[in-house]
Coordinates of C-alpha atoms and ligand atoms in Angstrom, one line a residue:
X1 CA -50.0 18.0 -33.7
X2 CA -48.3 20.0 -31.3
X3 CA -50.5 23.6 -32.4
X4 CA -53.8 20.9 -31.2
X5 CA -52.6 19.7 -28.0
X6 CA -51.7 22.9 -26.7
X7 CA -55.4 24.0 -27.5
X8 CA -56.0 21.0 -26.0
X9 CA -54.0 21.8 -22.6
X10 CA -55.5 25.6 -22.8
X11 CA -58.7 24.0 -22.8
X12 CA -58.1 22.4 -20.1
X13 CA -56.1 25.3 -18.1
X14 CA -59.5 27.2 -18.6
X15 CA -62.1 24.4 -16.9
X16 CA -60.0 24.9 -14.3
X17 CA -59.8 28.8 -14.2
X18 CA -63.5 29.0 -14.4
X19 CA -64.2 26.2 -12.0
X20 CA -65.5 28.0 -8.5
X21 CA -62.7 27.7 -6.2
X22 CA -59.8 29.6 -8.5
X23 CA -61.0 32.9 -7.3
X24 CA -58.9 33.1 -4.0
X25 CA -62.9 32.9 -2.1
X26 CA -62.9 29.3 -1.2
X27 CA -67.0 27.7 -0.8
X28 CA -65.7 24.8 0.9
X29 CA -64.0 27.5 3.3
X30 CA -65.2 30.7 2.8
X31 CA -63.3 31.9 6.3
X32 CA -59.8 30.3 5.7
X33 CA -56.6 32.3 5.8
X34 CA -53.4 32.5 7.5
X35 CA -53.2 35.6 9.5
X36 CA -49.9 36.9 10.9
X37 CA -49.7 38.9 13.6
X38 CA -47.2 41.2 15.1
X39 CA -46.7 42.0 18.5
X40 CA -44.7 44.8 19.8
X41 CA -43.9 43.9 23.4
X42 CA -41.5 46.4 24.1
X43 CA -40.1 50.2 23.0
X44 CA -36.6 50.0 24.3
X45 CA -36.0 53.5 23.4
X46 CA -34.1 52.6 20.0
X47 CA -34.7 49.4 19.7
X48 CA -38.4 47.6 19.9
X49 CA -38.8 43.4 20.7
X50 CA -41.8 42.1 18.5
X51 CA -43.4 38.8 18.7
X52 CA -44.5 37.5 15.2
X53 CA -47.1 34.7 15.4
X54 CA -48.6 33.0 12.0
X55 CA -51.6 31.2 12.5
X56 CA -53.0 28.5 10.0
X57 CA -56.8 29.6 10.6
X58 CA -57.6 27.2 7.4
X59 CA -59.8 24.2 7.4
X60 CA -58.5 21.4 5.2
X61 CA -55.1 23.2 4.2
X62 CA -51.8 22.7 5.8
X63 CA -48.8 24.5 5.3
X64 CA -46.0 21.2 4.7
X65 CA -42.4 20.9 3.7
X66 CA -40.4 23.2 3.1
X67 CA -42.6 25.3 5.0
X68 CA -43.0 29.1 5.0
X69 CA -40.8 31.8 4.1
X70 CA -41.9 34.6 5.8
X71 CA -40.7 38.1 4.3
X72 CA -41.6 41.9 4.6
X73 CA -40.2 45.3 3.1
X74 CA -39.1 47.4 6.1
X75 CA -40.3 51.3 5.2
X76 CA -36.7 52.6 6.3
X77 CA -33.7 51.6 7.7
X78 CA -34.1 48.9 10.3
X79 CA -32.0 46.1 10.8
X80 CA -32.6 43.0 12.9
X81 CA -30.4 43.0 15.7
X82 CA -31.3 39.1 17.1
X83 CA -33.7 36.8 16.5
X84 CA -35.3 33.7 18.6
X85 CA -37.2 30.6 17.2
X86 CA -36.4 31.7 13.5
X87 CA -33.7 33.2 11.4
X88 CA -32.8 35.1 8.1
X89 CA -31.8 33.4 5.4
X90 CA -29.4 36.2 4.5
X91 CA -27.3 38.4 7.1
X92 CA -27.1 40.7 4.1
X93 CA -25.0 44.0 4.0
X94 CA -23.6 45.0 7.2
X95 CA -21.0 47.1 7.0
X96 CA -22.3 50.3 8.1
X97 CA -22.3 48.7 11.3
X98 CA -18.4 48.8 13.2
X99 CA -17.0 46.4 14.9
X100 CA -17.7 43.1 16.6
X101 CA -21.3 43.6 17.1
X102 CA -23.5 43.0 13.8
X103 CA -26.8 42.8 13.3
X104 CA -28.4 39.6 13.1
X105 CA -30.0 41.1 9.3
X106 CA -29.6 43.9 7.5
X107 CA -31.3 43.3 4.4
X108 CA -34.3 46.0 2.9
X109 CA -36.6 42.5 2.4
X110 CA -35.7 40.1 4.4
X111 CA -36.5 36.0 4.6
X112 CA -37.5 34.8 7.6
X113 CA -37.2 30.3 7.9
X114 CA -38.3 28.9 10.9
X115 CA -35.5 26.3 13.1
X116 CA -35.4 22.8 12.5
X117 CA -37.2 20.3 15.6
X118 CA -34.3 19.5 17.7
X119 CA -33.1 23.1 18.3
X120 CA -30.9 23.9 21.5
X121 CA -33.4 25.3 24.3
X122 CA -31.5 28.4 24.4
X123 CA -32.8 29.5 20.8
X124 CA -36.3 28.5 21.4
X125 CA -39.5 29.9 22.0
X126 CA -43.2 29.0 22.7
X127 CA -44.4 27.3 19.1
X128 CA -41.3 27.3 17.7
X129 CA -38.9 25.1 16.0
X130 CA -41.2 23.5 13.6
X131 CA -39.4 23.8 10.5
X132 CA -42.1 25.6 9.1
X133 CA -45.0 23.7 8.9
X134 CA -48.4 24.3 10.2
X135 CA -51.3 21.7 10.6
X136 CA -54.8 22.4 9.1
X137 CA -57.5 23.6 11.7
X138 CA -59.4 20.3 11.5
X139 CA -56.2 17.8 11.4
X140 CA -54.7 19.1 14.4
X141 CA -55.5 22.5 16.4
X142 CA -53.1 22.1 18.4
X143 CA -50.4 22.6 15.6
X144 CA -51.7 25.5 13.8
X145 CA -49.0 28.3 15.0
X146 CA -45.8 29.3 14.2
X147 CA -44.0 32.3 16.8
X148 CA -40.7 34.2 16.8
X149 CA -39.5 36.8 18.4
X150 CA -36.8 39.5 17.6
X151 CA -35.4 42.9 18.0
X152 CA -35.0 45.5 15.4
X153 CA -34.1 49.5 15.4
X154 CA -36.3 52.0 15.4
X155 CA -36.0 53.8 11.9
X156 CA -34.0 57.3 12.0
X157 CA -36.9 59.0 10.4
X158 CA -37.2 62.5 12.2
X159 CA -40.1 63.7 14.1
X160 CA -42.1 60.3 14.9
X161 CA -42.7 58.6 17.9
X162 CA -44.8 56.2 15.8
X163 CA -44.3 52.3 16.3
X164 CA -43.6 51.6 12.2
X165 CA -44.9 48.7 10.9
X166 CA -42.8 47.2 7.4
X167 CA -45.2 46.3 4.2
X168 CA -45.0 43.9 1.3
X169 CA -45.9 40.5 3.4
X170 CA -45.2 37.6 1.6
X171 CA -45.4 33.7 3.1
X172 CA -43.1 32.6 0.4
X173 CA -45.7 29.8 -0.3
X174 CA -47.2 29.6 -4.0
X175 CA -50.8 30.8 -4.0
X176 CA -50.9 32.7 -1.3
X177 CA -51.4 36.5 -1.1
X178 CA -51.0 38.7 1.7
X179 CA -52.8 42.0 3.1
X180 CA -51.6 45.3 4.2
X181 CA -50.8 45.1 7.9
X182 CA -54.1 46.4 9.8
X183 CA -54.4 47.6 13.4
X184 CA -56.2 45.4 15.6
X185 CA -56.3 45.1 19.1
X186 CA -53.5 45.2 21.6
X187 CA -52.9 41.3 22.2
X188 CA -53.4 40.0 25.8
X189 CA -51.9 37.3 27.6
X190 CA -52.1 35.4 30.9
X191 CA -50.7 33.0 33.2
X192 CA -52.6 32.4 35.5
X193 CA -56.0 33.5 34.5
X194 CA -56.5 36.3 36.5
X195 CA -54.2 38.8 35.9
X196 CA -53.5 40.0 32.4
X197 CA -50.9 41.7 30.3
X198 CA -51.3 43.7 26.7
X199 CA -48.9 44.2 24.3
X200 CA -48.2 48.0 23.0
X201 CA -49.5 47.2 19.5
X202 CA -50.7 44.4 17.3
X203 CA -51.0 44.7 13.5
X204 CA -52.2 41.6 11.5
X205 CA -51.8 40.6 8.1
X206 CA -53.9 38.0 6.2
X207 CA -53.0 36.0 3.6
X208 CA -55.7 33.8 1.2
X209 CA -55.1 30.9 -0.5
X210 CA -56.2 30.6 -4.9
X211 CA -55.4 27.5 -6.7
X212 CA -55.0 29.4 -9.4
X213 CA -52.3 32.2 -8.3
X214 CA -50.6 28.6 -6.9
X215 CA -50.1 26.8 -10.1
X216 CA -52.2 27.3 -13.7
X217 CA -52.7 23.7 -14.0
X218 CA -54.4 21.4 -12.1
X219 CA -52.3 19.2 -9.6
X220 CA -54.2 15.9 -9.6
X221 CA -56.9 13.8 -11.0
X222 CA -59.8 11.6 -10.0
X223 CA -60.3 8.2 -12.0
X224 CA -63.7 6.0 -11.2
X225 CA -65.0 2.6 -11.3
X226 CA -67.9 0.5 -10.0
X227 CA -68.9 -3.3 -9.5
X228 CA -71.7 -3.1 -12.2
X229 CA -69.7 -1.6 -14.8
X230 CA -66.4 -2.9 -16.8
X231 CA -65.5 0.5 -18.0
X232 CA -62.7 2.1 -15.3
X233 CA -62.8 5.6 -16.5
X234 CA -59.2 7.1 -16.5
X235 CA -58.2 10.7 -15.4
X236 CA -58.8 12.9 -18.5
X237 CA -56.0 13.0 -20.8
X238 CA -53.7 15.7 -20.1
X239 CA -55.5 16.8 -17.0
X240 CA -51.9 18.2 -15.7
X241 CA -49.8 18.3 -18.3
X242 CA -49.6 16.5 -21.9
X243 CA -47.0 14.8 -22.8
X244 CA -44.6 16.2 -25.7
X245 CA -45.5 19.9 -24.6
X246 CA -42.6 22.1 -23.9
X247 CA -41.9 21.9 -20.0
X248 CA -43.6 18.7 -19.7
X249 CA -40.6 16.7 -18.3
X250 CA -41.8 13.2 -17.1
X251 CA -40.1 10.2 -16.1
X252 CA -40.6 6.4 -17.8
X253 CA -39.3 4.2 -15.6
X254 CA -39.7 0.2 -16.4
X255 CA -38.7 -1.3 -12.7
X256 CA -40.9 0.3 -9.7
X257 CA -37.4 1.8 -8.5
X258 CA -36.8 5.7 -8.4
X259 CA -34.8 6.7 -11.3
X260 CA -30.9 6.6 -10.0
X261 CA -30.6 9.7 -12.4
X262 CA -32.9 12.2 -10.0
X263 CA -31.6 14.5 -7.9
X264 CA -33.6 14.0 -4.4
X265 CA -34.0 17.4 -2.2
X266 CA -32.4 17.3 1.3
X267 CA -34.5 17.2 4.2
X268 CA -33.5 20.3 5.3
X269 CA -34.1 22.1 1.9
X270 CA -36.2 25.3 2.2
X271 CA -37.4 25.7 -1.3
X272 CA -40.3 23.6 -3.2
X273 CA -39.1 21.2 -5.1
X274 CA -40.8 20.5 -9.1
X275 CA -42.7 17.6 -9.4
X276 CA -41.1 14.9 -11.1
X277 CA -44.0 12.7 -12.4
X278 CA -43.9 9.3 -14.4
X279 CA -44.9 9.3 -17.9
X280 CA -49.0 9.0 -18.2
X281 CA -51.5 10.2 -20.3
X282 CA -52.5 12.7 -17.2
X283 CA -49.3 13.5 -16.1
X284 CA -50.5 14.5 -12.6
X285 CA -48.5 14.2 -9.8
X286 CA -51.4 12.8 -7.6
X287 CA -54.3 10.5 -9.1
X288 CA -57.8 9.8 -6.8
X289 CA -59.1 6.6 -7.5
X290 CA -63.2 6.5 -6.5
X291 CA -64.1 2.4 -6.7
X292 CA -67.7 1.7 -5.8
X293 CA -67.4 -1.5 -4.6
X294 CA -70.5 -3.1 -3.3
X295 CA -74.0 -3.0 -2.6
X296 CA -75.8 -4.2 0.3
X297 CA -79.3 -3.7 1.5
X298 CA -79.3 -0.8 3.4
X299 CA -75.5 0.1 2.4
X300 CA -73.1 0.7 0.0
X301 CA -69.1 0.5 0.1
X302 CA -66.9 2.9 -1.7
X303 CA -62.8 2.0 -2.1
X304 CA -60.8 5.0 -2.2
X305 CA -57.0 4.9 -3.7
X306 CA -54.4 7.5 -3.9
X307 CA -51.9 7.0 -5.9
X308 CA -48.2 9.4 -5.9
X309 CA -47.1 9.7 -9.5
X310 CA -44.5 12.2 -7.9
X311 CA -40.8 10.9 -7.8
X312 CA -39.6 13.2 -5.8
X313 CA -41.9 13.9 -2.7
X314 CA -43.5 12.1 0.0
X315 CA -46.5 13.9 1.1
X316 CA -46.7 14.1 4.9
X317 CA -49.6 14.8 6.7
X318 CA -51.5 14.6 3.0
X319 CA -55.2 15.1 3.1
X320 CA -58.4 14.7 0.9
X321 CA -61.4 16.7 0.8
X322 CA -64.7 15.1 -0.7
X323 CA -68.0 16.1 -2.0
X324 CA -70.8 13.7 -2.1
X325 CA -74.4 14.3 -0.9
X326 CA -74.3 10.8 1.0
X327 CA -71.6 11.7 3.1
X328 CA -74.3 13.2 5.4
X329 CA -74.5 9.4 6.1
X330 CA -71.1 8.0 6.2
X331 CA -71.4 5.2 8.6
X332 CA -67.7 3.9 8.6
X333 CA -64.1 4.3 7.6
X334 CA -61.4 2.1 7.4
X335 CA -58.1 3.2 8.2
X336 CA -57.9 7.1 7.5
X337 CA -59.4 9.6 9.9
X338 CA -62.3 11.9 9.1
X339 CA -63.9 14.9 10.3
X340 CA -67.4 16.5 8.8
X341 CA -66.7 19.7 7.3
X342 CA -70.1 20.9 8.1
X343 CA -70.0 24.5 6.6
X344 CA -73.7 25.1 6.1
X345 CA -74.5 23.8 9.4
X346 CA -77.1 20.9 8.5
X347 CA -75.7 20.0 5.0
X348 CA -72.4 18.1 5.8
X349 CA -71.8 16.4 2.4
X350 CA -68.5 17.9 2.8
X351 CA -65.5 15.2 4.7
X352 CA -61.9 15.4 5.0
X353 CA -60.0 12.4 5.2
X354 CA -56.2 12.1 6.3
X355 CA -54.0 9.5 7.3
X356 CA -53.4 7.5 10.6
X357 CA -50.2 8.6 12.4
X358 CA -47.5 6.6 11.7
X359 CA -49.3 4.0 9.8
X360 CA -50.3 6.1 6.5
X361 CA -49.8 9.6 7.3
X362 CA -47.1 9.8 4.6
X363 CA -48.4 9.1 0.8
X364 CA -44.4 7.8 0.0
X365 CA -43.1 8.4 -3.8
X366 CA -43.7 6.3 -6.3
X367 CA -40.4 4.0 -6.1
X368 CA -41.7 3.3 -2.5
X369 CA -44.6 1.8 -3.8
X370 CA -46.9 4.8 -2.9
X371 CA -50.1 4.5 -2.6
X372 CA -52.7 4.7 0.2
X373 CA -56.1 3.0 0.9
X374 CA -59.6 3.5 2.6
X375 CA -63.1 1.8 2.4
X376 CA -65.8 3.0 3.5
X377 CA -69.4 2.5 4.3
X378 CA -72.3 4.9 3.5
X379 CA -75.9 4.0 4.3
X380 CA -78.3 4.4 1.4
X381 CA -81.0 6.9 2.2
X382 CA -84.0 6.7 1.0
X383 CA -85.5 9.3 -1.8
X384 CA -81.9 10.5 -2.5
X385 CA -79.7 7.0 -3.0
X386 CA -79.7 6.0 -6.2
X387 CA -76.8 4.1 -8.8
X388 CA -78.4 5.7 -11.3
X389 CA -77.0 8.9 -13.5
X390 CA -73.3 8.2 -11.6
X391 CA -74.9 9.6 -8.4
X392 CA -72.9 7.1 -6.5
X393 CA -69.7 9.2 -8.5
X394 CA -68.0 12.1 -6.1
X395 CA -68.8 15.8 -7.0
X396 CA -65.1 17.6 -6.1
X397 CA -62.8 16.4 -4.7
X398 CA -59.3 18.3 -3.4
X399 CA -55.6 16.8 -2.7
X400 CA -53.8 18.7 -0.5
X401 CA -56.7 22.0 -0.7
X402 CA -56.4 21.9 -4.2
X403 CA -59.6 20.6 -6.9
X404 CA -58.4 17.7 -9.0
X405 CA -59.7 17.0 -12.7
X406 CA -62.6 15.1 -12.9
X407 CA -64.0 13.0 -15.9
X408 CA -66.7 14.2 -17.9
X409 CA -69.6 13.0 -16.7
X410 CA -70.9 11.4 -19.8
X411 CA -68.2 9.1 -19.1
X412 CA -69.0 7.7 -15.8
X413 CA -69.8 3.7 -15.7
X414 CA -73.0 3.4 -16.5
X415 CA -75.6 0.5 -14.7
X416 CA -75.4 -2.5 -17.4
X417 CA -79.3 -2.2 -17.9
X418 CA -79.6 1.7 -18.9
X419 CA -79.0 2.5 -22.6
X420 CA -75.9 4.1 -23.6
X421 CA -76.6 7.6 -24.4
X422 CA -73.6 9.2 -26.5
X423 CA -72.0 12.4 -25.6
X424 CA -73.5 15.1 -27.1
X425 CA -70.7 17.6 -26.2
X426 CA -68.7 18.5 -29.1
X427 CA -65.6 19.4 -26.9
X428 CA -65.3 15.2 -25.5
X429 CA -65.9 14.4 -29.1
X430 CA -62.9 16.7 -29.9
X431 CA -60.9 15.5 -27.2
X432 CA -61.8 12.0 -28.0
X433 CA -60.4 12.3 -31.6
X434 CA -57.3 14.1 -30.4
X435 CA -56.5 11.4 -28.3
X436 CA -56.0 9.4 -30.8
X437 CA -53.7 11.0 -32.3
X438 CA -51.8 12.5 -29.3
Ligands
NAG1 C1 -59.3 34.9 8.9 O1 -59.7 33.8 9.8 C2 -60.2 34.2 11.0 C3 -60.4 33.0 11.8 O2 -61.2 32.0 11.1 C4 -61.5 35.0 10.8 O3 -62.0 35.4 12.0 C5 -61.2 36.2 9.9 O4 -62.5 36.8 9.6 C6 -60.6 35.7 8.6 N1 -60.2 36.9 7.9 C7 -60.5 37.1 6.6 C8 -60.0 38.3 5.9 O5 -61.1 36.2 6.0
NAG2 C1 -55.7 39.1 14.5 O1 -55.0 37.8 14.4 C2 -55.2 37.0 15.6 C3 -54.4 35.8 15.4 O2 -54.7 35.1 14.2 C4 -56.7 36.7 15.7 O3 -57.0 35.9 16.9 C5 -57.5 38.0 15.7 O4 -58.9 37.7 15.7 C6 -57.2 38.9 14.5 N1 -57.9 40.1 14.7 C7 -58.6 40.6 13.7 C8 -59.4 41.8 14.0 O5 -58.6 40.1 12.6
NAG3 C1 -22.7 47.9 1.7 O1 -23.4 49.1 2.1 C2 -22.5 50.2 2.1 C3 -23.3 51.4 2.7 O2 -23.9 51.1 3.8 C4 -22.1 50.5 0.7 O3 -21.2 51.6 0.7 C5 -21.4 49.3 0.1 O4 -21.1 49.5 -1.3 C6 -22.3 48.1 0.2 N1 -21.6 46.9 -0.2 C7 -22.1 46.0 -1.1 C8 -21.2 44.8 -1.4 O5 -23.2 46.2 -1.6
NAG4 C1 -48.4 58.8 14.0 O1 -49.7 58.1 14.3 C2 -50.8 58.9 14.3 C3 -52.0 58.1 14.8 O2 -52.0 56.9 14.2 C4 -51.0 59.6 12.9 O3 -52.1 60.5 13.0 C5 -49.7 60.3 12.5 O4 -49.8 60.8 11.2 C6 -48.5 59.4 12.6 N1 -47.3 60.2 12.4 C7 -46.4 59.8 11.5 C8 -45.2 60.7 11.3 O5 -46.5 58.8 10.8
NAG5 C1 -43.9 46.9 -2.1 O1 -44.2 46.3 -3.3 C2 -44.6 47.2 -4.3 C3 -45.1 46.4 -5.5 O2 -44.3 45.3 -5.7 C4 -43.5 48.2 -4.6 O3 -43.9 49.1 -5.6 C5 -43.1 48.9 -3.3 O4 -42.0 49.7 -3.6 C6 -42.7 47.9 -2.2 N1 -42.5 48.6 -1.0 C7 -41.4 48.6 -0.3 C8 -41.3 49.4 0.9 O5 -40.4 47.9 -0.7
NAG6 C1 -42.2 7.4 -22.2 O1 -42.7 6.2 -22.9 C2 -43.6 6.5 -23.9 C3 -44.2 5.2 -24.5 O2 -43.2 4.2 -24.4 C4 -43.0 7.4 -25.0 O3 -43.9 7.8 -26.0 C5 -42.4 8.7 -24.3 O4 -41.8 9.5 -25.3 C6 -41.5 8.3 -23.2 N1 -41.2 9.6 -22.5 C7 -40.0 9.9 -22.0 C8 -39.8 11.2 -21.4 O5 -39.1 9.1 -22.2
NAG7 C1 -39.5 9.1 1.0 O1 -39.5 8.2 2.1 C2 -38.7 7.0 2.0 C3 -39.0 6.2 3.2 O2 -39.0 6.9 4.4 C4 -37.3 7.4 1.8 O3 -36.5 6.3 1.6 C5 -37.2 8.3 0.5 O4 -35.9 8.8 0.4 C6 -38.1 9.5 0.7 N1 -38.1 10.2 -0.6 C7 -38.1 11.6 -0.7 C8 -38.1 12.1 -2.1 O5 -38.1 12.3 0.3
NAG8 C1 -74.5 14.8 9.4 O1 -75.5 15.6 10.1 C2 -76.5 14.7 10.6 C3 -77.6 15.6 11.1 O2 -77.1 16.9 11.5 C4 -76.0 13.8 11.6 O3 -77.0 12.9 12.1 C5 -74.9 12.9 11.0 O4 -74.3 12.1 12.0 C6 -73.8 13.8 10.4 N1 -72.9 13.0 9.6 C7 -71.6 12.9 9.8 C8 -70.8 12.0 8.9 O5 -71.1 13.6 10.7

C-alpha cells in the first residue's frame, strides 16, 4: 500500500499548493507583512548606533513562541561592539580583537534573539524585552513592535563615506521571506509634539508570509456537524500526514496523560519545536470543529471547538480566521473575542476570533485536556440564509494564519428531506476506497 498512500498524501500536498493563499499574496490580507526598519541615529566617526525596529503590520498573524530570530549578512567587516534590548546568539570569532575589550559579535551572519520579560532596566529599551513575540494588528496594536539598539564599526572599505547597510534579512521564522533593504525616509521622532528629530538614514526591509514556503502540508483540519443530520463528517483522512508514511511520527496514548517518554521544550527555548501529534486518521496537530447547533426563527447558533492534537505546545495567544457569508450578521459570541476583518470595505464575511485573556487565551496540549469553545449567534437574512447545499458549512477557515483542510463538500450533512446525491468526483471515490485499506 505504501506506493498508494503517498499518492494519496501528494494529492493532498497539491490541493493545498494550488489552493489561493500558498502564493505568499494573501486575499484575506493582501497588505500584511512584517517590515524591519533600521535606523542610523548616530555616525560616531568609526562606529555608527542603529535602532532596529520590527513591526508586525499583519492582520490575523502573530509572531508566538520561540519568537524571531533576526539575522543579516554584513557586506564587510563589522562587528557589533554592544547591544541593548536584544543579543547574539553567538559572540563568534573574536580574536583579532586584543585585549579586554571584545566585541559584543563578531560573526559574518549574525542571530539576533530578543531578552526574556523580566530583564534588568539597565539592558532595556522602548519595546523591548518581549522574548520575541509580536501580536497581530487586530489582537493587540499596542503589541505589534519589537526595538533594539546597537553599535557596530564602520567597515574598512577605502574611499566611502557611505552609511552601509548588511543584506540577506532573515526573521528565522518558517514561511517568511524577506526583501532587500530599501531607502525610505529618514525616521522622525518627538517628545513633545512640537519639536521634532530625524534620524541620518532609515532602510526597511519587508518580509511576507506563504503557507506554503512555511510547511508543505497542511497544519490543521476542519470537521462538521449539524442538528438535522447524524453524519459528523471527520477531517479528511491524511489531511496532515498519514499514518505509516516515513516521517509520520505520532503518539497513541490510551490515558489522557502526556506521554512520560516526550521530551518537553524549555520555556526559554529559541527554536520551534516539531509537533508531536496523537495517532488519527488526520494526523493534524490542530482540528476545527464547525457544529450547527440550532435553529430559531430569525437565528441560528453555530458551536465552534478547537481541539490540540499537539503534545508538545500550548498555543498562546492562538487565533481563528473564518469565512462565511453570514458573518456580515453575527449577532453574538460567547466567550472568545472577535473583530470584523472587513477587507472589501462592505463585504465583512471575514472574522477573527481569539481567546479571552487569562480565561482561554492559551489552547493547552492535549494531556491538559486542550480544547477551547465558542457559540455563536448569526441572524438569518433573508434571500441569502438557507440550510440547504451546506450553506450553513464555513468556506476557509485559518489556525494561527494558516488554511486548514476542509471536507469535500459532497460530504457535508445533508437536511434529512433532500435526496442523497452520490459523489461524482472520481478522486473522493478513490480516496474513499483507499481508506479502506489504509
Ligand atoms: C507592508 O505593510 C505596510 C503597512 O500595512 C504597508 O503600508 C506596506 O505597503 C506593506 N508593504 C508591502 C510590500 O506589502
Ligand atoms: C518603513 O517601515 C516603517 C515601519 O514599519 C513604516 O512606518 C513605513 O511606512 C515604511 N516605509 C515604507 C516606504 O515602506
Ligand atoms: C579566528 O580568526 C582569525 C583571524 O581573524 C583566524 O586566524 C583564526 O584561525 C580564527 N579562529 C577560528 C577558530 O576560526
Ligand atoms: C555612496 O552613495 C552614493 C549615493 O547613494 C552613490 O552614488 C555612491 O556610488 C556610493 N558610493 C559607494 C562607494 O558605495
Ligand atoms: C546572500 O545570500 C546569497 C544567496 O544565498 C549569497 O549568494 C550571498 O553571498 C549572500 N551575501 C552575503 C553578503 O553573505
Ligand atoms: C497507534 O494505534 C493504531 C491502532 O491501534 C496502530 O495502527 C498504530 O500503528 C499505532 N501507532 C503508533 C505510532 O504506535
Ligand atoms: C502547557 O501548559 C500547562 C499548564 O500551564 C503546563 O503544565 C505544561 O507543561 C505546558 N506544556 C508545554 C508543552 O508547554
Ligand atoms: C457588517 O457590515 C454591516 C454594514 O456595513 C454592519 O451593519 C454590520 O454590523 C457588520 N457586521 C459585523 C459583524 O461587524
Amino acid at each position: 500500500m505504501a506506493p498508494l498512500s503517498t499518492f494519496l498524501f501528494f494529492f493532498f500536498v497539491v490541493v493545498v499548493f494550488v489552493s489561493p493563499l500558498s502564493y505568499g499574496y494573501d486575499p484575506l490580507d493582501p497588505n500584511g507583512n512584517i517590515t524591519i526598519t533600521w535606523d542610523f541615529l548616530a555616525d560616531n566617526g568609526d562606529t555608527y548606533d542603529v535602532r532596529v525596529s520590527i513591526h508586525n503590520w499583519q492582520l490575523y498573524r502573530h509572531v508566538e513562541k520561540p519568537g524571531w530570530r533576526l539575522s543579516w549578512a554584513w557586506r564587510g567587516d563589522e562587528v557589533v561592539w554592544s547591544m541593548s534590548g536584544a543579543e547574539a546568539t553567538e559572540q563568534g570569532n573574536c580574536s583579532r580583537f586584543k585585549g579586554q575589550n571584545k566585541p559584543h559579535c563578531c560573526e559574518k551572519q549574525p542571530t539576533i534573539i530578543d531578552l526574556m520579560p523580566g530583564t534588568p532596566y539597565n539592558k532595556q529599551v522602548l519595546n523591548c524585552c518581549k522574548q520575541g513575540i509580536l501580536s497581530s494588528l487586530t489582537q493587540d496594536p499596542l503589541q505589534i513592535t519589537s526595538m533594539f539598539q546597537m553599535n557596530f564599526n564602520r567597515p574598512s572599505v577605502p574611499n566611502t563615506n557611505n552609511l552601509t547597510m548588511p543584506t540577506n534579512f532573515s526573521l528565522g521564522i518558517p514561511g517568511y521571506s524577506c526583501s532587500d533593504p530599501f531607502q525610505v525616509p529618514p525616521s522622525k521622532f518627538t517628545t513633545d509634539g512640537r519639536r521634532w528629530t530625524q534620524v541620518l538614514e532609515t532602510w526597511n526591509v519587508t518580509c511576507i508570509y506563504s503557507q506554503f514556503l512555511s510547511s508543505s502540508a497542511p497544519k490543521c483540519c476542519v470537521s462538521l456537524s449539524a442538528f438535522y443530520s447524524d453524519t459528523i463528517v471527520p477531517c479528511p483522512k491524511c489531511s496532515c500526514n498519514c499514518q505509516g508514511l516515513p516521517g509520520a511520527y505520532c503518539v497513541n496514548s490510551s490515558s489522557d496523560k502526556t506521554p512520560s517518554l516526550l521530551k518537553l521544550p524549555q520555556d526559554d527555548s529559541t527554536q520551534e519545536t516539531q509537533p508531536v501529534v496523537r495517532c488519527s486518521q488526520h494526523m493534524c496537530p490542530i482540528r476545527i470543529h464547525w457544529h450547527v447547533k440550532q435553529s430559531y426563527t430569525k437565528y441560528w447558533r453555530v458551536k465552534i471547538t478547537i481541539t490540540n492534537y499537539n503534545f508538545v505546545k500550548n498555543y498562546s495567544q492562538w487565533n481563528l480566521v473564518l469565512l462565511h457569508p453570514n458573518l456580515q450578521s453575527l449577532t453574538q459570541v460567547f466567550s472568545f473575542n472577535y473583530h470584523p476583518l472587513g477587507i472589501f470595505g462592505e463585504i465583512n464575511d471575514t472574522v477573527m476570533f481569539w481567546g479571552i485573556k487569562y480565561y482561554n487565551d492559551m489552547l493547552l496540549t492535549h494531556g491538559e485536556n486542550g480544547n477551547v469553545q465558542t457559540e455563536m449567534l448569526l441572524h438569518k437574512d433573508d434571500g441569502i440564509f438557507t440550510f440547504n447545499g451546506g450553506w450553513g458549512f464555513p468556506r476557509t477557515v485559518l489556525f494561527n494564519g494558516d488554511e486548514c483542510v476542509m471536507p469535500s463538500p459532497d460530504n457535508y450533512p445533508t437536511l434529512p428531506n433532500s435526496a442523497y446525491v452520490p459523489s461524482s468526483s472520481f478522486w473522493l471515490f478513490l480516496s474513499f476506497i483507499l481508506s479502506i485499506f489504509l
